[in-house]
Amino acid sequence: MLGQQVLVLNQNMKRESGRKVQTGNINAAKTIADVIRTCLGPRAMMKMLLDPTGGIVMTNDGNAILREIQVQHPAAKSMIEISRTQDEEVGDGTTSVIILAGEMLAVAEQFLEQQMHPTIIISAYRRALEDMLDALKEISTPVNTADRSMMLKIVHSAINTKALSRWSELACSIALDAVLTVELEDNGRKEIDIKKYAKVEKVPGGIIEDSCVLKGVMVNKDVTHPRMKRMIREPRIVLLDCSLEYKKGESQTDIEISKEEDFARILQMEEEYIQQICEDIIRLKPDVVFTEKGISDLAQHYLVKANITAIRRIRKTDNNRIARACGARIVSRTDELREEDVGTGAGLFEVKKIGDEYFTFVTECKDPKACTILLRGASKEILAEVDRNLQDAMQVCRNVLLEPFLLPGGGAVEMAVSKRLMELSHVLTGVEQWPYRAMAQALEVIPRTLIQNCGASTIRVLTSLRAKHTQENSVSWGVDGETGCLCDMASVGIWEPLAVKAQTYKTAVETAILLLRIDDIVSGHKKKDKEEAMGGRGAE
């Protein structure tokens, strides 16, 4: 018995532990950060990705790139997750969060080599994070959200790093208008739901300058009957989510008819039912009827006779949007239609042909609480990229409206916070102060990457920026992403919302902590077992 090897883990399991895992994780994080490093700042490069189905994605949005990359390493997977979190939470800063997390792990590597325990590094990082968030709040300046030019500047600095920067004036105003349209204040609580109520409709063709925010809603549908009116001023709109057809039985129904007249009677009942429905609608004298379900030929006939335009089978989300835009209520049964359910807020209903498809527009609304952004562009890829950039811009608007505080952009915040951490680290005693200081150095990766991406001399510019930040009142000095020179961000007008920055720091530090905590990776190859088992059974 003595000296016999005891096997606890399955033979097919692969186990790595200790130092090896930590360096592996750090390297994985660094690799992911390196992939995205060139996508930061106004001089960002684009990445072109081929997805498995053969489609092309061209983008410099951190989240979109990482979504397409397939990785094996578990640590790299969690890095990709954080960029998605960042995108869902605040919508911007997906690139910087990855670069920061990668750098924070990279600076921790030397401490691990010096046999420092990960928990010490983690507690130092936690402490640094709290101080960072306090420093951010100190640096931030409140902003008046009603000041349009200031809001445009904020959105401009978000769009400036994207492919849309050439049309930034247009894009900024589109994003701002859309967000201000869907803003709702409900007993003291602000609600800005971009996803539901600001729909981006991409129509290939035309040029990007043709894009606009409609004061209303657009649906990709045509009228159901050729004789219906295609343009109505000041329409009365009725929204239904019931079908204007004869109700058929859910399951298969059999009817036995003994007399010939009964068959005629059944047909007549069907017709009467549809006539009844249509009369319920016609009673309100609407001009346009939208329904989520179908409209039978007979119902169309009655509606055409009453001079009502009908549009069928629109999506539920579109229906909700039309309801918010023109003030109508969606009704489930026609016999319950009342006068207050009719929407009269729209100024114009028309059906236009764009390209080779018909689109229905409900526009010129009085006080729309929903809108459609119409994007035009040369090809699908361009439109997809413009759409992603606009989403970022709208999220930035939303963040500022919900939390009206600003920070200077262009790496100025990072330098200021880094300097602040350096000052605070002198108070600390014991081993903790080193990882704490390393955190301050890690923050400098943002300005450094900005300088690298413009092709300026990194060391020279960074040193002069550090020197600049030691002077009084120079918090807002950062790197001009276009030229790589130093400039005052406040005078250039490059601002970022506090919500985005705070979220970036939180996510990056949390991820670094999470990956430092790991000291063992056990990966089992289950697929092989199954195949062997299947094969073995067949062989018997």
Coordinates of C-alpha atoms in Angstrom, one line a residue:
M1 CA 0.0 0.0 0.0
L2 CA 2.8 2.4 0.8
G3 CA 4.0 4.7 -1.9
Q4 CA 1.0 4.1 -4.0
Q5 CA -0.3 7.1 -5.9
V6 CA -3.7 8.3 -4.8
L7 CA -5.8 9.7 -7.6
V8 CA -8.4 12.2 -6.4
L9 CA -9.2 13.9 -9.6
N10 CA -10.4 12.3 -12.7
Q11 CA -7.6 11.3 -15.1
N12 CA -9.0 13.6 -17.8
M13 CA -9.0 16.6 -15.5
K14 CA -6.4 19.2 -16.1
R15 CA -5.3 21.1 -13.0
E16 CA -3.2 24.2 -12.7
S17 CA -2.6 25.9 -9.4
G18 CA -0.6 28.6 -7.7
R19 CA 1.7 31.0 -9.4
K20 CA 1.2 29.5 -12.8
V21 CA -2.5 30.3 -12.8
Q22 CA -2.0 33.8 -11.7
T23 CA 0.6 34.6 -14.4
G24 CA -1.7 32.9 -16.9
N25 CA -4.7 35.0 -15.9
I26 CA -2.6 38.2 -16.0
N27 CA -1.2 37.4 -19.4
A28 CA -4.7 36.6 -20.7
A29 CA -6.0 39.9 -19.4
K30 CA -3.0 41.7 -21.0
T31 CA -3.6 40.0 -24.3
I32 CA -7.3 41.1 -24.4
A33 CA -6.2 44.6 -23.4
D34 CA -3.6 44.7 -26.2
V35 CA -6.2 43.7 -28.8
I36 CA -8.3 46.7 -27.9
R37 CA -5.5 49.2 -27.0
T38 CA -5.5 50.8 -30.5
C39 CA -9.2 51.5 -30.3
L40 CA -9.0 54.3 -27.7
G41 CA -9.2 58.0 -28.5
P42 CA -10.0 60.1 -31.6
R43 CA -7.2 58.5 -33.6
A44 CA -8.6 55.1 -33.0
M45 CA -8.0 52.3 -35.5
M46 CA -10.9 50.2 -36.7
K47 CA -11.0 46.4 -36.4
M48 CA -12.5 44.2 -39.0
L49 CA -13.9 40.9 -37.8
L50 CA -15.4 38.0 -39.7
D51 CA -18.1 36.2 -37.8
P52 CA -18.7 32.5 -38.2
T53 CA -21.6 33.1 -40.6
G54 CA -19.4 35.1 -42.9
G55 CA -20.8 38.5 -42.1
I56 CA -18.4 41.4 -41.5
V57 CA -18.2 43.6 -38.5
M58 CA -16.2 46.8 -38.8
T59 CA -15.9 48.7 -35.6
N60 CA -13.8 50.4 -32.9
D61 CA -16.3 49.9 -30.1
G62 CA -14.7 47.8 -27.5
N63 CA -17.7 45.8 -26.7
A64 CA -18.6 45.0 -30.3
I65 CA -15.1 43.7 -31.0
L66 CA -15.0 41.5 -27.9
R67 CA -18.4 40.1 -28.6
E68 CA -17.2 38.7 -31.9
I69 CA -13.9 37.2 -30.6
Q70 CA -14.0 33.6 -29.4
V71 CA -11.6 32.9 -26.6
Q72 CA -10.7 29.8 -24.7
H73 CA -9.1 31.1 -21.5
P74 CA -11.5 31.6 -18.6
A75 CA -9.8 34.8 -17.5
A76 CA -10.1 36.3 -20.9
K77 CA -13.8 35.4 -20.9
S78 CA -14.4 37.4 -17.7
M79 CA -12.6 40.4 -19.3
I80 CA -15.0 40.2 -22.2
E81 CA -17.9 40.1 -19.7
I82 CA -16.9 43.3 -18.1
S83 CA -17.0 45.2 -21.4
R84 CA -20.5 44.0 -21.8
T85 CA -21.4 45.0 -18.3
Q86 CA -20.0 48.5 -19.0
D87 CA -22.1 48.7 -22.2
E88 CA -25.3 47.7 -20.4
E89 CA -24.8 49.9 -17.4
V90 CA -23.6 53.2 -18.9
G91 CA -23.1 52.5 -22.6
D92 CA -19.8 54.2 -23.0
G93 CA -16.2 53.5 -21.9
T94 CA -16.2 49.9 -23.0
T95 CA -12.6 50.2 -24.4
S96 CA -11.1 52.1 -21.4
V97 CA -12.5 49.6 -18.9
I98 CA -10.6 46.7 -20.6
I99 CA -7.4 48.6 -20.9
L100 CA -7.6 49.7 -17.2
A101 CA -8.3 46.2 -15.9
G102 CA -5.5 44.8 -18.0
E103 CA -3.1 47.4 -16.7
M104 CA -4.1 46.9 -13.1
L105 CA -3.4 43.2 -13.3
A106 CA -0.1 43.9 -15.1
V107 CA 1.2 46.1 -12.2
A108 CA 0.2 43.4 -9.7
E109 CA 2.4 40.9 -11.4
Q110 CA 5.7 42.2 -9.8
F111 CA 4.2 41.9 -6.3
L112 CA 3.2 38.3 -6.9
E113 CA 6.7 37.6 -8.1
Q114 CA 8.0 39.1 -4.8
Q115 CA 5.9 36.5 -3.0
M116 CA 3.4 39.1 -1.7
H117 CA 0.1 37.5 -0.8
P118 CA -2.8 38.3 -3.2
T119 CA -5.1 39.3 -0.4
I120 CA -2.8 42.1 0.6
I121 CA -2.8 43.4 -3.0
I122 CA -6.6 43.1 -3.1
S123 CA -7.1 45.1 0.1
A124 CA -4.8 47.8 -1.2
Y125 CA -6.8 47.9 -4.5
R126 CA -10.1 48.1 -2.6
R127 CA -8.8 51.0 -0.6
A128 CA -7.5 52.7 -3.7
L129 CA -10.9 52.3 -5.4
E130 CA -12.7 54.1 -2.6
D131 CA -10.2 56.9 -2.7
M132 CA -10.5 57.1 -6.5
L133 CA -14.3 57.4 -6.3
D134 CA -13.9 60.2 -3.7
A135 CA -11.4 62.0 -5.8
L136 CA -13.7 61.8 -8.9
K137 CA -16.5 63.4 -6.9
E138 CA -14.2 66.2 -5.8
I139 CA -12.9 66.9 -9.4
S140 CA -16.4 66.7 -11.0
T141 CA -18.3 69.9 -11.9
P142 CA -22.1 70.1 -11.9
V143 CA -23.7 70.8 -15.3
N144 CA -26.9 72.5 -16.3
T145 CA -28.7 70.0 -18.4
A146 CA -30.9 72.7 -20.0
D147 CA -27.8 74.3 -21.6
R148 CA -27.9 72.8 -25.1
S149 CA -24.4 73.8 -26.2
M150 CA -22.8 72.2 -23.1
M151 CA -24.8 69.0 -23.7
L152 CA -23.7 68.9 -27.3
K153 CA -20.0 69.2 -26.2
I154 CA -20.4 66.2 -23.9
V155 CA -21.9 64.1 -26.6
H156 CA -19.3 65.4 -29.0
S157 CA -16.5 64.1 -26.9
A158 CA -18.2 60.7 -26.8
I159 CA -18.6 60.6 -30.6
N160 CA -15.2 62.0 -31.4
T161 CA -13.5 58.7 -30.8
K162 CA -15.9 56.9 -33.1
A163 CA -16.2 56.5 -36.9
L164 CA -19.0 59.0 -36.8
S165 CA -16.6 61.9 -35.9
R166 CA -16.9 63.3 -39.4
W167 CA -20.6 64.0 -38.9
S168 CA -20.3 64.8 -35.2
E169 CA -22.5 67.9 -35.4
L170 CA -25.3 65.9 -36.9
A171 CA -24.9 62.9 -34.7
C172 CA -24.7 65.0 -31.5
S173 CA -28.0 66.8 -32.2
I174 CA -29.7 63.5 -33.3
A175 CA -28.6 61.8 -30.0
L176 CA -29.6 64.8 -27.8
D177 CA -33.0 65.3 -29.5
A178 CA -33.8 61.6 -29.2
V179 CA -33.0 61.4 -25.5
L180 CA -34.8 64.7 -24.7
T181 CA -37.8 63.3 -26.5
V182 CA -38.1 60.1 -24.5
E183 CA -37.3 61.7 -21.2
L184 CA -40.3 61.2 -18.8
E185 CA -40.6 62.6 -15.3
D186 CA -43.0 60.5 -13.3
N187 CA -43.7 61.8 -9.7
G188 CA -40.2 63.0 -9.1
R189 CA -38.5 60.0 -10.8
K190 CA -36.8 60.5 -14.1
E191 CA -37.2 57.7 -16.6
I192 CA -35.3 57.6 -19.9
D193 CA -35.9 54.4 -21.8
I194 CA -33.8 54.6 -24.9
K195 CA -34.2 50.9 -25.8
K196 CA -38.0 50.9 -26.0
Y197 CA -38.9 54.3 -27.2
A198 CA -36.0 55.6 -29.3
K199 CA -36.0 53.2 -32.2
V200 CA -33.2 53.3 -34.7
E201 CA -34.4 52.4 -38.2
K202 CA -31.6 51.6 -40.6
V203 CA -32.5 52.2 -44.3
P204 CA -29.6 51.5 -46.7
G205 CA -29.2 54.1 -49.4
G206 CA -28.8 57.8 -49.4
I207 CA -26.0 59.5 -47.5
I208 CA -25.4 59.9 -43.8
E209 CA -26.4 63.5 -43.9
D210 CA -30.0 62.5 -44.6
S211 CA -30.3 60.9 -41.2
C212 CA -32.7 62.6 -38.8
V213 CA -34.8 62.3 -35.7
L214 CA -38.5 62.1 -36.6
K215 CA -40.9 64.0 -34.3
G216 CA -42.9 60.8 -34.2
V217 CA -42.7 57.2 -35.3
M218 CA -41.9 55.3 -38.5
V219 CA -43.0 51.8 -39.2
N220 CA -41.9 49.5 -42.1
K221 CA -45.5 48.8 -43.3
D222 CA -47.8 49.8 -46.2
V223 CA -51.5 50.4 -46.2
T224 CA -53.6 47.2 -46.5
H225 CA -55.8 48.2 -49.4
P226 CA -54.7 50.2 -52.5
R227 CA -57.6 52.6 -52.3
M228 CA -56.9 53.8 -48.8
K229 CA -55.5 57.3 -48.3
R230 CA -51.7 57.5 -48.1
M231 CA -51.5 61.0 -46.6
I232 CA -53.7 62.5 -43.9
R233 CA -53.2 65.8 -42.1
E234 CA -54.1 65.9 -38.4
P235 CA -55.2 62.2 -38.3
R236 CA -57.3 60.6 -35.6
I237 CA -55.5 57.4 -34.8
V238 CA -56.9 54.3 -33.2
L239 CA -54.6 51.5 -32.0
L240 CA -55.8 48.0 -31.6
D241 CA -54.3 44.7 -30.6
C242 CA -57.2 42.5 -31.6
S243 CA -57.8 41.1 -35.1
L244 CA -60.4 42.3 -37.5
E245 CA -61.2 38.9 -38.7
Y246 CA -63.8 36.3 -37.8
K247 CA -62.7 34.4 -34.6
K248 CA -61.9 30.8 -35.5
G249 CA -62.0 28.1 -32.9
E250 CA -58.8 27.4 -31.0
S251 CA -58.9 23.7 -31.7
Q252 CA -60.5 21.9 -34.6
T253 CA -64.2 22.5 -34.6
D254 CA -66.8 20.5 -36.5
I255 CA -70.3 21.8 -37.3
E256 CA -73.0 19.5 -38.5
I257 CA -75.5 21.2 -40.8
S258 CA -78.8 19.6 -41.5
K259 CA -80.4 22.3 -43.6
E260 CA -79.0 24.2 -46.5
E261 CA -80.1 27.6 -45.0
D262 CA -78.1 27.0 -41.9
F263 CA -74.9 27.2 -44.0
A264 CA -75.9 30.5 -45.4
R265 CA -76.8 31.6 -41.8
I266 CA -73.3 30.7 -40.6
L267 CA -71.7 32.7 -43.3
Q268 CA -74.0 35.5 -42.6
M269 CA -73.1 35.4 -38.9
E270 CA -69.4 35.7 -39.8
E271 CA -70.1 38.7 -42.0
E272 CA -72.3 40.3 -39.3
Y273 CA -69.6 39.8 -36.7
I274 CA -67.0 41.6 -38.9
Q275 CA -69.5 44.3 -39.8
Q276 CA -70.2 44.8 -36.1
I277 CA -66.5 45.2 -35.3
C278 CA -66.0 47.7 -38.2
E279 CA -69.1 49.7 -37.0
D280 CA -67.6 49.9 -33.5
I281 CA -64.5 51.4 -35.1
I282 CA -66.3 53.7 -37.6
R283 CA -68.4 55.1 -34.8
L284 CA -65.4 57.0 -33.5
K285 CA -64.7 58.4 -37.0
P286 CA -60.9 57.7 -37.0
D287 CA -58.7 58.3 -40.0
V288 CA -56.1 55.7 -39.3
V289 CA -56.4 52.3 -37.6
F290 CA -53.2 50.4 -36.6
T291 CA -53.7 46.8 -35.4
E292 CA -51.1 44.2 -34.3
K293 CA -53.2 41.3 -35.8
G294 CA -54.7 40.7 -39.2
I295 CA -57.5 42.5 -41.1
S296 CA -59.8 40.4 -43.3
D297 CA -60.8 41.4 -46.8
L298 CA -64.3 42.1 -45.7
A299 CA -63.2 44.4 -42.9
Q300 CA -60.9 46.2 -45.3
H301 CA -63.9 46.8 -47.6
Y302 CA -66.0 48.4 -44.8
L303 CA -63.0 50.5 -43.7
V304 CA -62.4 51.7 -47.2
K305 CA -66.0 52.6 -47.6
A306 CA -65.8 54.7 -44.4
N307 CA -62.6 56.3 -45.7
I308 CA -60.4 54.9 -43.0
T309 CA -56.8 53.9 -43.6
A310 CA -55.8 50.6 -42.0
I311 CA -52.4 49.1 -41.3
R312 CA -52.1 45.6 -40.0
R313 CA -49.6 43.3 -38.2
I314 CA -47.3 46.0 -36.7
R315 CA -45.0 45.0 -33.9
K316 CA -46.1 45.4 -30.3
T317 CA -43.1 47.7 -29.6
D318 CA -44.0 49.9 -32.6
N319 CA -47.6 50.1 -31.3
N320 CA -46.4 51.2 -27.9
R321 CA -44.2 53.8 -29.6
I322 CA -47.1 55.2 -31.7
A323 CA -49.2 55.3 -28.5
R324 CA -46.6 57.4 -26.7
A325 CA -46.1 59.7 -29.7
C326 CA -49.6 60.6 -30.5
G327 CA -51.3 60.1 -27.2
A328 CA -53.6 57.2 -28.2
R329 CA -54.4 54.2 -26.0
I330 CA -54.1 50.6 -27.2
V331 CA -57.4 48.9 -27.1
S332 CA -57.9 45.2 -26.9
R333 CA -61.6 45.0 -27.8
T334 CA -63.4 47.1 -30.4
D335 CA -66.6 47.3 -28.4
E336 CA -64.7 49.1 -25.7
L337 CA -63.4 51.9 -27.9
R338 CA -64.1 55.3 -26.4
E339 CA -63.4 58.8 -27.5
E340 CA -60.4 59.3 -25.1
D341 CA -58.6 56.3 -26.7
V342 CA -58.2 58.1 -30.0
G343 CA -54.8 59.7 -30.6
T344 CA -55.0 63.2 -31.9
G345 CA -51.4 64.4 -31.1
A346 CA -50.0 63.6 -34.6
G347 CA -49.9 66.3 -37.2
L348 CA -49.3 64.1 -40.3
F349 CA -49.7 60.6 -41.4
E350 CA -48.1 59.5 -44.6
V351 CA -46.8 56.5 -46.5
K352 CA -43.6 57.1 -48.4
K353 CA -41.5 54.8 -50.5
I354 CA -37.8 54.8 -49.6
G355 CA -35.6 52.5 -51.7
D356 CA -37.9 49.7 -52.6
E357 CA -39.9 49.5 -49.4
Y358 CA -42.9 51.4 -48.1
F359 CA -42.6 53.1 -44.8
T360 CA -45.4 54.6 -42.7
F361 CA -44.7 57.9 -41.0
V362 CA -46.7 59.3 -38.1
T363 CA -44.9 62.6 -37.6
E364 CA -45.2 66.3 -36.5
C365 CA -46.5 65.1 -33.1
K366 CA -47.2 67.8 -30.6
D367 CA -45.4 66.4 -27.5
P368 CA -44.0 63.1 -28.5
K369 CA -42.7 60.8 -25.8
A370 CA -41.2 58.4 -28.3
C371 CA -39.3 58.9 -31.5
T372 CA -37.6 57.1 -34.4
I373 CA -34.1 57.8 -35.6
L374 CA -33.9 57.3 -39.3
L375 CA -30.4 56.4 -40.4
R376 CA -29.3 56.5 -44.0
G377 CA -26.0 55.3 -45.3
A378 CA -24.2 53.6 -48.1
S379 CA -24.0 50.0 -46.9
K380 CA -25.2 47.7 -44.1
E381 CA -21.8 47.7 -42.4
I382 CA -21.6 51.5 -42.2
L383 CA -25.1 51.6 -40.9
A384 CA -24.4 49.1 -38.2
E385 CA -21.4 51.0 -37.0
V386 CA -23.3 54.3 -37.1
D387 CA -26.1 52.7 -35.1
R388 CA -23.6 51.5 -32.4
N389 CA -22.0 54.9 -32.2
L390 CA -25.4 56.6 -31.8
Q391 CA -26.4 54.2 -29.0
D392 CA -23.2 55.2 -27.2
A393 CA -24.0 58.9 -27.7
M394 CA -27.5 58.5 -26.5
Q395 CA -26.4 56.6 -23.4
V396 CA -24.0 59.4 -22.6
C397 CA -26.8 61.9 -22.9
R398 CA -28.9 59.8 -20.6
N399 CA -26.2 59.5 -18.0
V400 CA -25.7 63.2 -17.9
L401 CA -29.5 63.8 -17.5
L402 CA -29.8 61.3 -14.7
E403 CA -26.6 62.4 -13.0
P404 CA -25.6 65.9 -14.1
F405 CA -21.9 65.9 -13.1
L406 CA -19.0 66.2 -15.5
L407 CA -15.3 65.4 -15.5
P408 CA -12.6 66.6 -18.0
G409 CA -11.7 63.9 -20.6
G410 CA -8.5 63.1 -22.5
G411 CA -6.8 61.3 -19.7
A412 CA -6.9 64.4 -17.4
V413 CA -9.0 62.7 -14.8
E414 CA -6.7 59.7 -14.7
M415 CA -3.7 61.9 -14.1
A416 CA -5.4 63.9 -11.4
V417 CA -6.7 60.8 -9.6
S418 CA -3.3 59.2 -10.0
K419 CA -1.6 62.2 -8.4
R420 CA -4.1 62.2 -5.6
L421 CA -3.5 58.5 -4.9
M422 CA 0.3 59.1 -4.8
E423 CA -0.2 61.8 -2.2
L424 CA -2.4 59.5 -0.1
S425 CA 0.0 56.6 -0.3
H426 CA 2.6 58.5 1.8
V427 CA 0.2 58.2 4.8
L428 CA 0.0 54.4 4.5
T429 CA 2.4 52.2 6.4
G430 CA 3.4 48.6 5.8
V431 CA 3.4 46.6 2.6
E432 CA 0.0 47.8 1.4
Q433 CA 1.5 51.1 0.2
W434 CA 3.2 49.5 -2.8
P435 CA 0.2 48.0 -4.5
Y436 CA -1.6 51.2 -3.7
R437 CA 1.0 53.2 -5.5
A438 CA 1.0 50.7 -8.4
M439 CA -2.7 51.5 -8.8
A440 CA -1.9 55.1 -9.3
Q441 CA 0.6 54.2 -12.0
A442 CA -1.9 51.9 -13.6
L443 CA -4.2 54.8 -14.2
E444 CA -1.7 56.5 -16.4
V445 CA -2.3 53.9 -19.0
I446 CA -5.2 55.9 -20.4
P447 CA -3.2 59.1 -21.3
R448 CA -0.3 56.9 -22.4
T449 CA -2.4 54.9 -24.8
L450 CA -3.9 58.2 -26.1
I451 CA -0.4 59.5 -26.8
Q452 CA 0.7 56.2 -28.4
N453 CA -2.4 56.2 -30.7
C454 CA -1.5 59.6 -32.1
G455 CA 2.1 58.6 -32.7
A456 CA 3.7 61.2 -30.3
S457 CA 6.6 60.5 -28.0
T458 CA 5.1 58.8 -25.1
I459 CA 7.7 59.4 -22.4
R460 CA 8.2 63.1 -23.2
V461 CA 4.5 63.9 -23.2
L462 CA 3.6 61.9 -20.1
T463 CA 6.5 63.4 -18.1
S464 CA 5.4 66.9 -19.0
L465 CA 1.8 66.0 -18.2
R466 CA 2.9 64.7 -14.8
A467 CA 4.8 67.9 -14.2
K468 CA 1.8 70.0 -15.3
H469 CA -0.5 68.2 -12.8
T470 CA 1.8 69.1 -9.9
Q471 CA 1.0 72.7 -10.4
E472 CA -2.1 74.4 -8.9
N473 CA -5.4 74.4 -10.7
S474 CA -4.3 72.2 -13.6
V475 CA -6.7 69.3 -12.9
S476 CA -8.3 69.6 -16.4
W477 CA -5.0 69.3 -18.4
G478 CA -4.9 66.2 -20.5
V479 CA -3.7 64.8 -23.8
D480 CA -5.2 66.2 -27.0
G481 CA -6.0 62.9 -28.8
E482 CA -5.7 64.4 -32.3
T483 CA -2.1 65.8 -32.0
G484 CA -0.7 64.2 -28.9
C485 CA 0.1 67.6 -27.3
L486 CA -1.0 68.8 -23.8
C487 CA -4.0 71.0 -23.6
D488 CA -6.6 72.2 -21.2
M489 CA -9.7 70.0 -21.6
A490 CA -12.0 72.6 -20.1
S491 CA -11.1 75.1 -22.9
V492 CA -11.3 72.6 -25.7
G493 CA -14.6 71.3 -24.3
I494 CA -13.9 67.6 -23.9
W495 CA -16.1 66.4 -21.1
E496 CA -17.2 63.0 -19.8
P497 CA -20.1 62.1 -17.5
L498 CA -19.2 61.2 -14.0
A499 CA -21.4 58.1 -14.2
V500 CA -19.3 56.6 -17.0
K501 CA -16.0 57.2 -15.3
A502 CA -17.1 55.9 -11.9
Q503 CA -18.5 52.8 -13.5
T504 CA -15.3 52.2 -15.5
Y505 CA -13.1 52.4 -12.4
K506 CA -15.5 50.2 -10.3
T507 CA -15.7 47.5 -13.0
A508 CA -12.0 47.5 -13.8
V509 CA -10.8 47.3 -10.2
E510 CA -13.5 44.6 -9.3
T511 CA -12.3 42.5 -12.3
A512 CA -8.6 42.9 -11.3
I513 CA -9.5 41.8 -7.8
L514 CA -11.5 38.9 -9.0
L515 CA -8.8 37.6 -11.3
L516 CA -6.1 38.0 -8.6
R517 CA -8.2 35.9 -6.2
I518 CA -8.0 32.8 -8.5
D519 CA -5.2 30.4 -7.6
D520 CA -6.5 27.2 -9.1
I521 CA -8.1 26.2 -12.4
V522 CA -9.5 22.8 -12.8
S523 CA -10.7 22.1 -16.3
G524 CA -12.4 18.8 -17.1
H525 CA -12.7 17.3 -20.6
K526 CA -16.2 15.9 -20.3
K527 CA -16.8 15.5 -24.0
K528 CA -14.2 12.7 -24.3
D529 CA -15.8 10.8 -21.5
K530 CA -19.1 10.8 -23.2
E531 CA -17.7 9.7 -26.5
E532 CA -15.8 6.9 -24.9
A533 CA -18.9 5.8 -23.0
M534 CA -21.0 5.9 -26.1
G535 CA -18.3 4.0 -28.1
G536 CA -17.9 1.4 -25.3
R537 CA -21.6 0.7 -25.2
G538 CA -21.8 0.2 -28.9
A539 CA -18.8 -2.2 -28.8
E540 CA -20.5 -4.5 -26.3

